[in-house]
Amino acid sequence: MSTAHDADAELVAAARAYFDAWNAKDLVALRAAFADGASLRDWDVSAHGADAVVQANANIFDAVPAIAIDVLDVYACAAKRVATCEIVVALNDEAQTALKVVDVIAFDEAMKITAVRAYKGLCAPPRMRRHWTTSRAEHVVA
């Protein structure tokens, strides 16, 4: 008998396997992770169909060869077959650019990815520090 905890663990494992393939820039493993009708949407790219999604990722790898993702946490919802992933995308460029991103990854019954929706967090100017409270963010000029 499968429990909700088991289903959540399966989603977390599938999401982490996706990021492992992404960091390895393994296009074959990425293609295997996606359902045929998968879609990708982020702040720069929109692709529909597994092959187009894989090609969009290949284009990212070509444009930013040292790019890597650090998975901070994965939150699973078995009832919706969705994993919400808090990640940092390191461009590994001279400026050491790091993007705070949330990926929402939807899966089908076979645990194939049907959609990846990525949301980039706002970056404060260098002269500002962000202090978080439990209710809201307050910006303080340094």
Coordinates of C-alpha atoms in Angstrom, one line a residue, residues 47 52 63 68 85 90 97 119 125 131:
A47 CA 8.8 25.7 -25.4
A52 CA 11.6 21.5 -28.0
A63 CA 25.1 29.9 -24.2
A68 CA 24.8 24.8 -12.6
C85 CA 11.8 23.5 -6.0
A90 CA 24.9 29.8 -10.7
T97 CA 26.0 35.7 -11.0
Y119 CA 10.1 32.0 -11.6
P125 CA 20.7 46.5 -6.1
H131 CA 16.0 41.7 5.7

